[in-house]
Amino acid sequence: MVVLNIFFLIAGQTASTLLGRFYYNQGGNSKWMSTFVQTAGFPVLFIALYLFRSKSTQTATTSPETSGTKITLIYIALGLIIAADDLMYSYGLLYLPVSTYSLICASQLAFNAVFSYFLNAQKFTALIFNSVVLLTFSAALLGVDEDSQGTNGLSHGKYILGFVLTLGASATYSLILSLMQVTFEKVIKRETFSVVLNMQIYTALVATIASLIGLFASGEWKTLEGEMHAFGSGKLSYVMTLLWTAISWQIASVGVVGLIFVVSSLFSNVISTLALPIIPVFAVIFFHDKMDGVKIIAMLMAIWGFISYGYQLYVDDKKARKTSVSVEESS
């Protein structure tokens, strides 16, 4: 189950990012449509909910003492934050080469460590601090890399805007995961598979509605027909690109949910970060992104930061297992 969910997460995240870049490269320009497809495929999660519900003896979404009103308000608040986060990602992917974009996204692990320290009482060890420093420097290198700026015919100002919004989106994504963990622990007070899936489904529903409102309020919906006809690889390709982008995001979501349930939300975030240094390799192959020395150093630092963080998780897990065995033996 762990291996299968890791595959879903890495494959879904890689495919959705590359398809998102392909949409822009072929003439797509709607930021709100790009935002919409990131959550619009959420009905796919009902299949997983149906298939695995019978395996969980606890299917209620809340504990008896938790009111429906409170959990609904939490879903709405998180959904709106997710919509804003997806919009920032959409702008970042438009204004940055996909290799640069994915490497900046790796900074979410550093933000996760900070938010987990304040919100989830996670200890800030030397290994985690090392990871935070490495990922911070990795992102900073890309911020000052002059060779990446002005790529795709974009101005220096748009590159900086894309960099700032992608960094902000990474921080927001980590905040969302920490807030979800707080909700599981303090409000819902259980973390069964159905509970985690419901969290994903209903927050995605809110985010999708918010994206639709943004699409119509911004007036971008008026340009969609012309965008489809002018799409570089044809109208069918336009529809299939959006469809498979939406499906890919939900495949990644199934992986995220599965890892949260089987292992932990922290481990899920670590694995999602693992995919990010992989994406630049595909970006070079499919989009001919330039991988200069600065980007390679940034990628190696991101991988080093990931290994440092992952090793800390391994140490913590090993310690927890020893404690568990000691308790069982003493009882």
Coordinates of C-alpha atoms in Angstrom, one line a residue, residues 35-258:
T35 CA -6.6 26.8 -10.9
F36 CA -9.9 25.2 -11.5
V37 CA -8.5 21.9 -12.9
Q38 CA -6.3 21.4 -9.8
T39 CA -9.3 20.5 -7.7
A40 CA -12.2 19.9 -10.3
G41 CA -11.5 16.2 -10.5
F42 CA -12.4 15.6 -6.9
P43 CA -15.4 13.4 -7.7
V44 CA -12.8 10.7 -8.6
L45 CA -12.1 10.5 -4.8
F46 CA -15.6 9.2 -4.2
I47 CA -14.5 6.0 -6.0
A48 CA -11.7 5.6 -3.4
L49 CA -14.2 6.4 -0.6
Y50 CA -16.6 3.7 -1.8
L51 CA -13.9 1.1 -2.4
F52 CA -12.2 1.5 1.0
R53 CA -15.1 2.6 3.2
S54 CA -16.0 -1.1 3.9
K55 CA -12.5 -1.7 5.2
S56 CA -12.9 0.9 7.9
T57 CA -15.1 0.2 10.9
Q58 CA -15.3 3.9 11.7
T59 CA -16.9 5.8 8.8
A60 CA -18.3 8.8 10.6
T61 CA -16.5 12.0 9.7
T62 CA -16.6 13.5 13.1
S63 CA -16.5 12.4 16.7
P64 CA -19.8 12.8 18.7
E65 CA -18.7 16.0 20.4
T66 CA -17.8 17.7 17.2
S67 CA -20.6 19.8 15.7
G68 CA -21.5 19.7 12.0
T69 CA -21.4 23.5 11.9
K70 CA -17.8 23.6 13.2
I71 CA -16.5 21.0 10.7
T72 CA -18.3 22.7 7.8
L73 CA -16.7 26.1 8.6
I74 CA -13.3 24.4 8.7
Y75 CA -13.9 22.8 5.3
I76 CA -15.0 26.2 3.9
A77 CA -12.0 28.0 5.3
L78 CA -9.5 25.4 4.2
G79 CA -11.1 25.2 0.7
L80 CA -10.8 28.9 0.2
I81 CA -7.1 28.8 1.3
I82 CA -6.6 25.9 -1.1
A83 CA -8.1 28.0 -4.0
A84 CA -5.8 30.9 -3.2
D85 CA -2.9 28.5 -3.1
D86 CA -3.7 26.9 -6.4
L87 CA -4.0 30.4 -8.0
M88 CA -0.5 31.3 -6.8
Y89 CA 0.8 28.0 -8.2
S90 CA -1.0 28.8 -11.6
Y91 CA 0.8 32.2 -11.8
G92 CA 4.1 30.6 -10.8
L93 CA 3.9 27.9 -13.5
L94 CA 3.0 30.6 -16.1
Y95 CA 5.9 32.9 -15.3
L96 CA 8.6 30.4 -14.6
P97 CA 10.3 27.5 -16.5
V98 CA 8.9 24.3 -15.1
S99 CA 12.4 23.2 -13.8
T100 CA 12.8 26.4 -11.8
Y101 CA 9.1 26.2 -10.6
S102 CA 9.5 22.7 -9.3
L103 CA 12.7 23.4 -7.5
I104 CA 11.2 26.4 -5.7
C105 CA 8.3 24.2 -4.7
A106 CA 10.7 22.0 -2.9
S107 CA 11.0 24.7 -0.3
Q108 CA 7.6 23.5 1.0
L109 CA 9.4 21.0 3.2
A110 CA 11.3 23.8 4.9
F111 CA 8.0 25.7 5.5
N112 CA 6.5 22.4 6.7
A113 CA 9.2 22.0 9.4
V114 CA 8.5 25.6 10.6
F115 CA 4.7 25.2 10.7
S116 CA 4.9 21.8 12.2
Y117 CA 7.1 23.2 15.0
F118 CA 4.5 25.9 15.9
L119 CA 1.2 24.1 15.1
N120 CA 2.0 20.4 15.5
A121 CA 4.6 20.4 18.3
Q122 CA 7.2 18.8 16.1
K123 CA 10.8 19.0 17.5
F124 CA 13.3 21.1 15.6
T125 CA 16.4 18.8 15.5
A126 CA 19.8 19.4 13.9
L127 CA 18.8 17.3 10.9
I128 CA 15.6 19.3 10.3
F129 CA 17.4 22.6 10.8
N130 CA 20.0 21.4 8.2
S131 CA 17.2 20.5 5.8
V132 CA 15.5 24.0 6.3
V133 CA 18.8 25.8 5.6
L134 CA 19.6 23.7 2.5
L135 CA 16.1 24.1 1.0
T136 CA 16.2 27.9 1.8
F137 CA 19.5 28.3 0.0
S138 CA 18.3 26.2 -2.9
A139 CA 15.3 28.5 -3.4
A140 CA 17.5 31.6 -2.9
L141 CA 19.9 30.5 -5.6
L142 CA 17.1 30.3 -8.1
G143 CA 15.9 33.7 -7.1
V144 CA 19.2 35.3 -8.0
D145 CA 19.9 33.1 -11.1
E146 CA 20.1 35.6 -13.9
D147 CA 20.2 32.9 -16.6
S148 CA 16.7 31.7 -15.6
Q149 CA 15.2 35.2 -15.6
G150 CA 13.7 36.4 -18.8
T151 CA 13.2 32.9 -20.1
N152 CA 10.1 32.2 -22.3
G153 CA 10.2 35.8 -23.4
L154 CA 9.0 37.1 -20.0
S155 CA 10.3 40.2 -18.3
H156 CA 12.5 40.3 -15.2
G157 CA 9.5 41.6 -13.3
K158 CA 7.2 38.7 -14.2
Y159 CA 10.0 36.3 -13.3
I160 CA 10.3 37.9 -9.8
L161 CA 6.5 37.8 -9.5
G162 CA 6.4 34.1 -10.4
F163 CA 9.2 33.4 -8.0
V164 CA 7.5 35.2 -5.1
L165 CA 4.1 33.6 -5.8
T166 CA 5.5 30.1 -6.1
L167 CA 7.4 30.6 -2.8
G168 CA 4.2 31.9 -1.2
A169 CA 2.2 28.9 -2.6
S170 CA 4.7 26.5 -1.1
A171 CA 4.4 28.1 2.3
T172 CA 0.6 28.1 2.0
Y173 CA 0.5 24.4 1.0
S174 CA 2.6 23.5 4.1
L175 CA 0.3 25.6 6.3
I176 CA -2.7 23.8 4.8
L177 CA -1.2 20.4 5.7
S178 CA -0.4 21.5 9.3
L179 CA -3.9 23.0 9.7
M180 CA -5.4 19.7 8.5
Q181 CA -3.3 17.8 11.0
V182 CA -4.5 20.1 13.8
T183 CA -8.1 19.5 12.6
F184 CA -7.6 15.7 12.8
E185 CA -6.1 15.9 16.2
K186 CA -8.0 18.7 18.0
V187 CA -11.4 18.8 16.3
I188 CA -12.3 15.5 14.5
K189 CA -10.1 13.5 16.9
R190 CA -9.6 10.6 14.6
E191 CA -7.8 9.9 11.4
T192 CA -9.5 7.0 9.6
F193 CA -9.3 6.6 5.8
S194 CA -12.8 7.9 5.3
V195 CA -12.2 10.9 7.5
V196 CA -9.1 11.9 5.6
L197 CA -10.9 11.4 2.2
N198 CA -13.8 13.5 3.3
M199 CA -11.4 16.3 4.3
Q200 CA -9.9 16.1 0.7
I201 CA -13.3 15.9 -1.0
Y202 CA -15.1 18.7 0.7
T203 CA -12.2 21.2 0.8
A204 CA -11.7 20.5 -2.9
L205 CA -15.4 21.1 -3.5
V206 CA -15.1 24.5 -1.9
A207 CA -11.9 25.3 -3.8
T208 CA -13.5 24.3 -7.1
I209 CA -16.6 26.6 -6.5
A210 CA -14.3 29.4 -5.5
S211 CA -12.2 28.9 -8.7
L212 CA -15.4 28.9 -10.8
I213 CA -16.5 32.2 -9.2
G214 CA -13.0 33.6 -10.0
L215 CA -13.2 32.4 -13.6
F216 CA -16.5 34.2 -14.2
A217 CA -15.8 37.3 -12.0
S218 CA -12.5 37.9 -13.8
G219 CA -14.1 37.6 -17.3
E220 CA -11.6 34.9 -18.3
W221 CA -14.5 32.6 -19.3
K222 CA -15.1 34.8 -22.3
T223 CA -11.7 34.0 -23.7
L224 CA -11.9 30.2 -23.3
E225 CA -13.6 29.5 -26.7
G226 CA -11.0 31.5 -28.6
E227 CA -8.3 29.9 -26.5
M228 CA -9.5 26.4 -27.5
H229 CA -9.6 27.2 -31.2
A230 CA -6.1 28.8 -31.0
F231 CA -4.6 26.0 -29.0
G232 CA -1.3 24.9 -30.7
S233 CA -2.0 21.2 -30.9
G234 CA -5.8 21.4 -31.6
K235 CA -9.2 21.6 -29.9
L236 CA -9.2 17.9 -28.9
S237 CA -5.8 18.3 -27.4
Y238 CA -7.0 21.3 -25.4
V239 CA -9.9 19.4 -23.9
M240 CA -7.7 16.3 -23.2
T241 CA -5.0 18.4 -21.6
L242 CA -7.4 20.0 -19.1
L243 CA -9.1 16.6 -18.5
W244 CA -5.9 14.7 -17.8
T245 CA -4.5 17.6 -15.7
A246 CA -7.5 17.3 -13.5
I247 CA -7.3 13.5 -13.3
S248 CA -3.5 13.7 -12.6
W249 CA -4.1 16.0 -9.7
Q250 CA -6.6 13.6 -8.2
I251 CA -4.3 10.6 -8.7
A252 CA -1.8 12.6 -6.7
S253 CA -4.5 13.4 -4.1
V254 CA -5.3 9.7 -3.7
G255 CA -1.5 9.1 -3.0
V256 CA -1.5 12.0 -0.5
V257 CA -4.6 10.6 1.3
G258 CA -3.3 7.0 1.3

